[in-house]
Amino acid sequence: MKAAVYYGPNKVEVADVPEPDPKPGTVKIKVGFNGICGTDLHEYYAGPIFVPTEPHPLTGQQLPLTMGHEFSGTITDVGAGVTGYEPGDRVAIEPIYRCGRCAPCRAGTYNVCQQIGFHGLMSDGGMAEYAVVPADMLHRLPDNVSLELGALVEPMSVAYHAATLGEVGPLHTAVIFGAGPIGIGLWFALRGKGLDEVYVVEPSPTRRAAIETLGARTLDPTTIDVPAFITDHTEGRGADAAYDAAGVAPAIAAATACVGARKPTVSVAIYEKPLPTPLLNLVMNESRIQGSLCYTSADFEAVIDLMAQGVYDTTGWVTPIAIDDVIDEGFEALHAGKKMKVLVNPNGEAS
Ligand SMILES: [Zn+2]
Ligand SMILES: [Zn+2]
C-alpha cells in the first residue's frame, strides 16, 4: 500500500509499504483523510523533533515512520479482544499514548502526561491507505459527520480544549488572536458554546477573508488599537477571555491588555522566540495566562457532537489532496502560506 514515510529532515517519500494487520486490542482502518499540521511541518523542515530516533518507550517504534496524527477512516478488520467496534464503523482517532501512572494520568488529565506520545509521530500514522490503531483511541462518527470533518476532530479538539479553559459562556465576550486552523477552531468552539460576541484579530487579509466567510467578525491589528476597541465594546469591562493562537509577542501583549480583571488569556500556541511577559498587566488586573495542551476524550466527544449539529464548516479553509501530491500540494504549499489546512486522501485519485 502507499504511505507517506518520514525518513528525516526534508525527506518524506510516498513509498510502497506492507499493509499492516491488526494486533490484539487494535483495529485496522481504511484511512478517509489525514490532516497535515504545524507539527508535521516542523518535523519535515527541522526534525526529527518528536519522531524518535531510538525505540519509543510507549510504542517501541522509531524512524522511519509513516506520518499523520489527524485522521479518520472506516474500520475494515478488528483485532482479538476488541469489543464494541466492527468492520464498516466510521471513526476519528484520538492519537494520544499515555503512561497511565504519572500524577496527571491518575487525575484524568492525560493530555499533560509526563511521557505523552502521539500515534503518527511515535508510531506509524494515518498518511497511508490503511492504519492500525489501538481501540482505545477510537471515537465513533455519527452518520451525518463526514470523513473530512472526522479528520478535523483532532485539531478542532485542541481548540475546543483551549476554549473551555477560558471559562466562558453565552453572554461573554471573547477575543481570538490568529486566524489559522486553531484560531478558526476556537471560533467554532466558542460559537458552539453559545457566544455571540467573538472578535478575531488577524493581520493577514487572506486569513481575515477566510474566517469572515464563515461568519466571524475580524479586527486588523495594523489599523486598529485592539485593546481600546475591546474596552469600548465591553463598556470598560474588558473581554471575558482572550486566546492566543498566533504565538507572537504582539499578540500576547494585546491579549493581556484586552482581558478584564481576574480573566484569563489562554495560550494555545508554540512560541519560537522568547517573549517579554506582560507581568504588570497581569498583576494590576489579577488576570492570568493559562496554557492549553492537546485535549482529552471529553473534548473529542464535544467536538463530534457540535459537528453533528452542523456547527463546523470547511468552506474556504480546507483543501483535500491525493497522497501523491503530499510534498508539493501539502508540505510546500502550507509552508509557503498558499493553503491553510490540507487533508491527504490516501485512497483517492491523484489530481
Ligand atoms: Zn496536529
Ligand atoms: Zn502519564
Coordinates of C-alpha atoms and ligand atoms in Angstrom, one line a residue:
M1 CA 0.0 0.0 0.0
K2 CA 1.0 3.7 -0.4
A3 CA 2.3 5.5 2.7
A4 CA 4.0 8.9 3.2
V5 CA 7.1 7.8 5.1
Y6 CA 9.2 10.2 7.1
Y7 CA 13.0 9.5 7.0
G8 CA 14.3 12.7 8.5
P9 CA 14.6 16.4 7.6
N10 CA 13.4 17.3 4.1
K11 CA 12.8 13.6 3.4
V12 CA 9.2 12.4 3.2
E13 CA 8.5 9.9 0.4
V14 CA 5.4 8.2 -0.8
A15 CA 6.6 4.6 -0.6
D16 CA 5.1 1.2 -1.1
V17 CA 5.0 -0.5 2.3
P18 CA 3.4 -3.7 3.6
E19 CA -0.3 -3.4 4.6
P20 CA -0.5 -3.8 8.4
D21 CA -2.5 -6.4 10.2
P22 CA -4.4 -5.7 13.4
K23 CA -2.8 -6.9 16.5
P24 CA -4.8 -7.8 19.7
G25 CA -6.5 -4.7 21.1
T26 CA -6.3 -2.8 17.8
V27 CA -8.3 -2.2 14.7
K28 CA -7.4 -1.8 11.0
I29 CA -8.9 1.1 9.3
K30 CA -9.1 2.3 5.7
V31 CA -8.0 5.9 6.1
G32 CA -10.5 8.5 4.9
F33 CA -8.5 11.7 5.3
N34 CA -5.4 12.7 7.3
G35 CA -4.7 16.4 8.0
I36 CA -1.2 17.9 7.8
C37 CA -0.5 20.1 10.8
G38 CA 2.2 22.6 12.0
T39 CA 3.9 19.8 14.0
D40 CA 4.3 17.8 10.8
L41 CA 5.8 20.8 9.1
H42 CA 8.3 21.2 11.9
E43 CA 9.3 17.5 11.6
Y44 CA 9.6 17.9 7.8
Y45 CA 11.7 21.1 7.8
A46 CA 13.5 21.0 11.1
G47 CA 13.0 17.4 12.5
P48 CA 13.3 14.9 13.9
I49 CA 11.7 16.7 17.0
F50 CA 9.0 14.4 18.3
V51 CA 9.8 11.4 15.9
P52 CA 12.0 9.1 17.9
T53 CA 15.5 8.1 16.7
E54 CA 15.6 5.2 19.0
P55 CA 12.7 2.9 20.1
H56 CA 10.0 5.0 21.9
P57 CA 9.2 3.7 25.4
L58 CA 5.5 3.5 24.8
T59 CA 5.4 2.3 21.2
G60 CA 8.7 0.7 20.5
Q61 CA 8.9 2.4 17.1
Q62 CA 11.5 4.8 15.6
L63 CA 12.5 6.4 12.3
P64 CA 11.5 5.8 9.5
L65 CA 7.7 6.2 10.3
T66 CA 4.5 6.8 8.3
M67 CA 3.4 10.3 9.2
G68 CA 0.0 11.6 10.2
H69 CA -1.8 12.0 13.6
E70 CA -5.0 13.8 12.5
F71 CA -7.1 11.2 10.8
S72 CA -10.4 9.4 10.2
G73 CA -11.4 6.2 8.5
T74 CA -13.6 3.2 8.2
I75 CA -12.8 0.0 10.2
T76 CA -12.0 -3.0 7.9
D77 CA -10.8 -5.5 10.5
V78 CA -10.9 -5.9 14.3
G79 CA -8.1 -7.5 16.3
A80 CA -8.5 -10.1 19.1
G81 CA -10.2 -8.8 22.3
V82 CA -11.7 -5.6 20.7
T83 CA -15.4 -5.2 21.6
G84 CA -17.9 -2.6 20.6
Y85 CA -16.5 -2.0 17.1
E86 CA -16.9 -3.8 13.8
P87 CA -16.0 -3.5 10.1
G88 CA -17.8 -0.6 8.5
D89 CA -17.8 1.6 11.6
R90 CA -16.6 5.2 10.8
V91 CA -14.2 6.6 13.3
A92 CA -12.0 9.6 14.3
I93 CA -8.7 8.8 16.0
E94 CA -7.6 10.5 19.3
P95 CA -3.9 9.8 18.8
I96 CA -2.5 10.2 22.4
Y97 CA -0.4 7.5 24.1
R98 CA -0.2 8.0 27.9
C99 CA 1.7 6.2 30.6
G100 CA -1.3 5.8 32.9
R101 CA 0.8 6.1 36.0
C102 CA 2.0 9.7 36.4
A103 CA 0.1 12.2 38.6
P104 CA -1.7 13.9 35.6
C105 CA -2.7 10.5 34.2
R106 CA -4.1 9.4 37.5
A107 CA -6.0 12.6 37.8
G108 CA -7.6 12.0 34.3
T109 CA -5.7 14.9 32.7
Y110 CA -3.6 12.6 30.5
N111 CA -3.2 15.4 27.9
V112 CA -0.3 16.6 30.2
C113 CA 1.1 13.0 30.8
Q114 CA 4.8 13.3 31.6
Q115 CA 5.5 10.7 28.9
I116 CA 2.9 11.7 26.3
G117 CA 3.3 10.1 22.9
F118 CA 1.3 10.5 19.6
H119 CA 0.1 7.9 17.1
G120 CA 1.6 9.2 13.9
L121 CA 4.7 10.8 15.4
M122 CA 5.9 8.0 17.7
S123 CA 4.3 5.2 15.6
D124 CA 3.1 4.7 12.0
G125 CA 0.2 7.1 11.4
G126 CA -2.6 8.0 9.0
M127 CA -0.9 9.1 5.8
A128 CA -1.3 5.6 4.3
E129 CA -4.1 3.6 2.7
Y130 CA -4.5 1.6 5.9
A131 CA -3.6 2.2 9.5
V132 CA -3.7 0.0 12.6
V133 CA -4.8 1.9 15.7
P134 CA -5.3 0.9 19.4
A135 CA -9.1 0.5 20.0
D136 CA -9.0 2.9 23.0
M137 CA -8.1 5.8 20.5
L138 CA -11.3 5.4 18.6
H139 CA -14.3 7.8 18.6
R140 CA -17.3 6.8 16.6
L141 CA -18.6 9.3 13.9
P142 CA -22.3 9.9 13.6
D143 CA -23.7 9.3 10.1
N144 CA -24.0 13.0 9.3
V145 CA -20.4 13.7 10.1
S146 CA -18.2 13.3 7.0
L147 CA -14.8 11.7 7.0
E148 CA -13.4 15.1 6.1
L149 CA -14.8 16.6 9.3
G150 CA -13.7 13.4 11.0
A151 CA -10.0 14.2 10.2
L152 CA -10.5 17.7 11.6
V153 CA -11.8 16.4 15.0
E154 CA -8.2 16.3 16.4
P155 CA -7.1 19.9 15.6
M156 CA -10.6 21.2 16.5
S157 CA -10.3 19.4 19.8
V158 CA -7.0 21.2 20.5
A159 CA -9.0 24.5 20.0
Y160 CA -12.1 23.3 21.9
H161 CA -10.0 22.3 25.0
A162 CA -8.4 25.8 25.0
A163 CA -11.9 27.4 24.5
T164 CA -13.1 25.6 27.6
L165 CA -10.1 26.7 29.7
G166 CA -11.3 30.3 29.0
E167 CA -14.3 29.6 31.3
V168 CA -16.8 31.5 29.0
G169 CA -20.5 31.2 28.4
P170 CA -23.2 32.6 26.2
L171 CA -23.3 36.3 27.4
H172 CA -19.5 36.7 27.4
T173 CA -17.1 38.5 25.1
A174 CA -14.0 36.7 23.7
V175 CA -11.1 37.8 21.6
I176 CA -9.1 35.3 19.4
F177 CA -5.6 36.2 18.2
G178 CA -4.7 34.4 15.0
A179 CA -7.0 33.0 12.3
G180 CA -5.0 29.9 11.3
P181 CA -6.7 26.5 11.7
I182 CA -6.5 26.7 15.6
G183 CA -8.0 30.2 15.6
I184 CA -10.7 29.0 13.3
G185 CA -11.3 26.1 15.6
L186 CA -11.5 28.5 18.6
W187 CA -14.1 30.5 16.7
F188 CA -16.3 27.4 16.0
A189 CA -15.8 26.1 19.6
L190 CA -16.9 29.5 21.1
R191 CA -19.9 29.7 18.8
G192 CA -20.7 26.2 19.8
K193 CA -20.6 27.3 23.5
G194 CA -23.2 29.9 22.7
L195 CA -21.0 33.1 22.5
D196 CA -22.2 35.8 20.1
E197 CA -19.5 38.4 20.9
V198 CA -16.3 36.9 19.5
Y199 CA -13.7 39.0 17.7
V200 CA -10.9 37.5 15.7
V201 CA -7.6 39.6 15.4
E202 CA -5.6 38.7 12.3
P203 CA -3.1 40.9 10.3
S204 CA -3.3 38.8 7.1
P205 CA -6.0 40.0 4.7
T206 CA -6.4 36.4 3.2
R207 CA -6.8 34.8 6.6
R208 CA -9.3 37.6 7.7
A209 CA -11.3 37.0 4.5
A210 CA -11.4 33.2 5.1
I211 CA -12.8 33.4 8.6
E212 CA -15.2 36.3 7.6
T213 CA -16.7 33.9 5.0
L214 CA -17.5 31.6 8.0
G215 CA -19.3 34.5 9.7
A216 CA -16.7 35.8 12.0
R217 CA -16.1 39.5 13.0
T218 CA -12.5 40.4 12.4
L219 CA -10.1 43.1 13.6
D220 CA -7.0 44.2 11.7
P221 CA -4.4 45.0 14.4
T222 CA -2.3 47.0 11.9
T223 CA -5.1 49.6 11.6
I224 CA -7.0 49.3 15.0
D225 CA -5.9 49.6 18.6
V226 CA -7.4 46.3 19.6
P227 CA -7.4 46.7 23.4
A228 CA -9.0 50.2 23.1
F229 CA -11.7 48.7 20.7
I230 CA -12.5 45.9 23.1
T231 CA -12.6 48.2 26.1
D232 CA -15.1 50.3 24.2
H233 CA -17.2 47.4 23.1
T234 CA -17.5 46.0 26.7
E235 CA -18.3 49.2 28.5
G236 CA -14.9 49.2 30.0
R237 CA -15.0 45.7 31.5
G238 CA -12.6 44.1 29.0
A239 CA -13.0 40.7 27.4
D240 CA -14.0 37.7 29.5
A241 CA -11.3 35.6 27.8
A242 CA -8.6 36.2 25.2
Y243 CA -7.0 33.4 23.2
D244 CA -3.5 33.4 21.7
A245 CA -3.4 31.1 18.6
A246 CA -0.8 33.4 16.9
G247 CA 2.3 32.6 19.0
V248 CA 4.0 36.0 18.6
A249 CA 4.8 38.7 21.2
P250 CA 2.5 41.4 20.0
A251 CA -0.5 39.0 20.2
I252 CA 0.3 38.1 23.9
A253 CA 0.8 41.8 24.7
A254 CA -2.5 42.8 23.1
A255 CA -4.4 39.8 24.5
T256 CA -3.4 40.5 28.1
A257 CA -4.4 44.2 27.6
C258 CA -7.8 43.1 26.3
V259 CA -9.0 40.8 29.1
G260 CA -10.9 42.2 32.1
A261 CA -9.9 41.9 35.8
R262 CA -9.3 38.3 37.0
K263 CA -9.9 36.9 33.5
P264 CA -7.7 34.5 31.5
T265 CA -5.6 34.8 28.4
V266 CA -5.4 31.2 27.1
S267 CA -2.3 30.4 25.2
V268 CA -2.6 27.6 22.6
A269 CA 0.4 28.4 20.6
I270 CA 4.1 27.3 20.3
Y271 CA 6.5 30.2 20.8
E272 CA 9.5 30.1 18.6
K273 CA 11.1 33.1 20.2
P274 CA 11.3 34.1 23.9
L275 CA 8.6 36.5 25.0
P276 CA 8.6 39.6 27.2
T277 CA 6.0 38.6 29.8
P278 CA 3.5 41.3 30.4
L279 CA 3.5 40.8 34.2
L280 CA 2.5 44.3 35.1
N281 CA -0.8 43.8 33.1
L282 CA -1.4 40.6 35.0
V283 CA -0.6 41.9 38.5
M284 CA -2.7 45.1 38.1
N285 CA -5.8 43.1 37.0
E286 CA -5.2 39.9 38.8
S287 CA -5.5 38.4 35.4
R288 CA -3.6 35.3 34.2
I289 CA -2.1 33.4 31.3
Q290 CA -3.4 29.9 31.1
G291 CA -1.6 27.3 29.0
S292 CA -3.5 24.8 26.9
L293 CA -2.2 21.5 25.6
C294 CA -4.0 18.9 23.4
Y295 CA -7.3 17.5 24.6
T296 CA -8.9 14.6 26.3
S297 CA -11.6 12.3 25.1
A298 CA -14.3 14.7 26.5
D299 CA -13.1 17.3 24.0
F300 CA -13.3 14.8 21.2
E301 CA -16.8 13.9 22.1
A302 CA -17.9 17.6 22.4
V303 CA -16.5 18.5 19.0
I304 CA -18.1 15.4 17.3
D305 CA -21.4 16.5 18.9
L306 CA -21.1 20.0 17.6
M307 CA -20.1 18.7 14.2
A308 CA -23.3 16.6 14.2
Q309 CA -25.2 19.8 15.0
G310 CA -23.7 21.5 11.9
V311 CA -21.5 24.0 13.8
Y312 CA -18.4 23.3 11.8
D313 CA -17.9 24.3 8.1
T314 CA -14.9 23.5 5.9
T315 CA -15.7 26.2 3.3
G316 CA -12.7 28.2 2.2
W317 CA -10.0 26.9 4.5
V318 CA -9.7 23.1 4.0
T319 CA -8.2 21.5 0.8
P320 CA -8.3 17.7 0.2
I321 CA -5.4 16.4 -1.9
A322 CA -4.2 12.9 -3.1
I323 CA -1.3 11.3 -1.3
D324 CA 1.0 11.5 -4.4
D325 CA 0.8 15.3 -4.1
V326 CA 1.7 15.4 -0.4
I327 CA 5.0 17.2 -0.9
D328 CA 4.1 19.9 -3.5
E329 CA 0.4 20.4 -2.6
G330 CA 0.8 19.6 1.1
F331 CA 4.1 20.5 2.9
E332 CA 5.4 23.0 0.4
A333 CA 2.0 24.8 -0.1
L334 CA 1.4 25.0 3.6
H335 CA 5.0 26.2 4.3
A336 CA 4.6 28.9 1.6
G337 CA 1.3 30.1 3.2
K338 CA -0.7 29.1 0.0
K339 CA -3.1 26.8 1.9
M340 CA -4.5 26.8 5.4
K341 CA -5.4 23.2 6.1
V342 CA -4.7 20.2 3.8
L343 CA -6.3 16.8 4.2
V344 CA -4.5 14.0 2.5
N345 CA -6.8 11.3 1.0
P346 CA -4.6 8.2 0.7
N347 CA -7.2 6.2 -1.1
G348 CA -8.2 8.9 -3.6
E349 CA -7.1 9.6 -7.2
A350 CA -4.1 11.8 -7.9
S351 CA -5.1 15.2 -9.2
Ligands
ZN1 ZN -1.6 18.1 14.8
ZN2 ZN 1.2 9.7 32.3

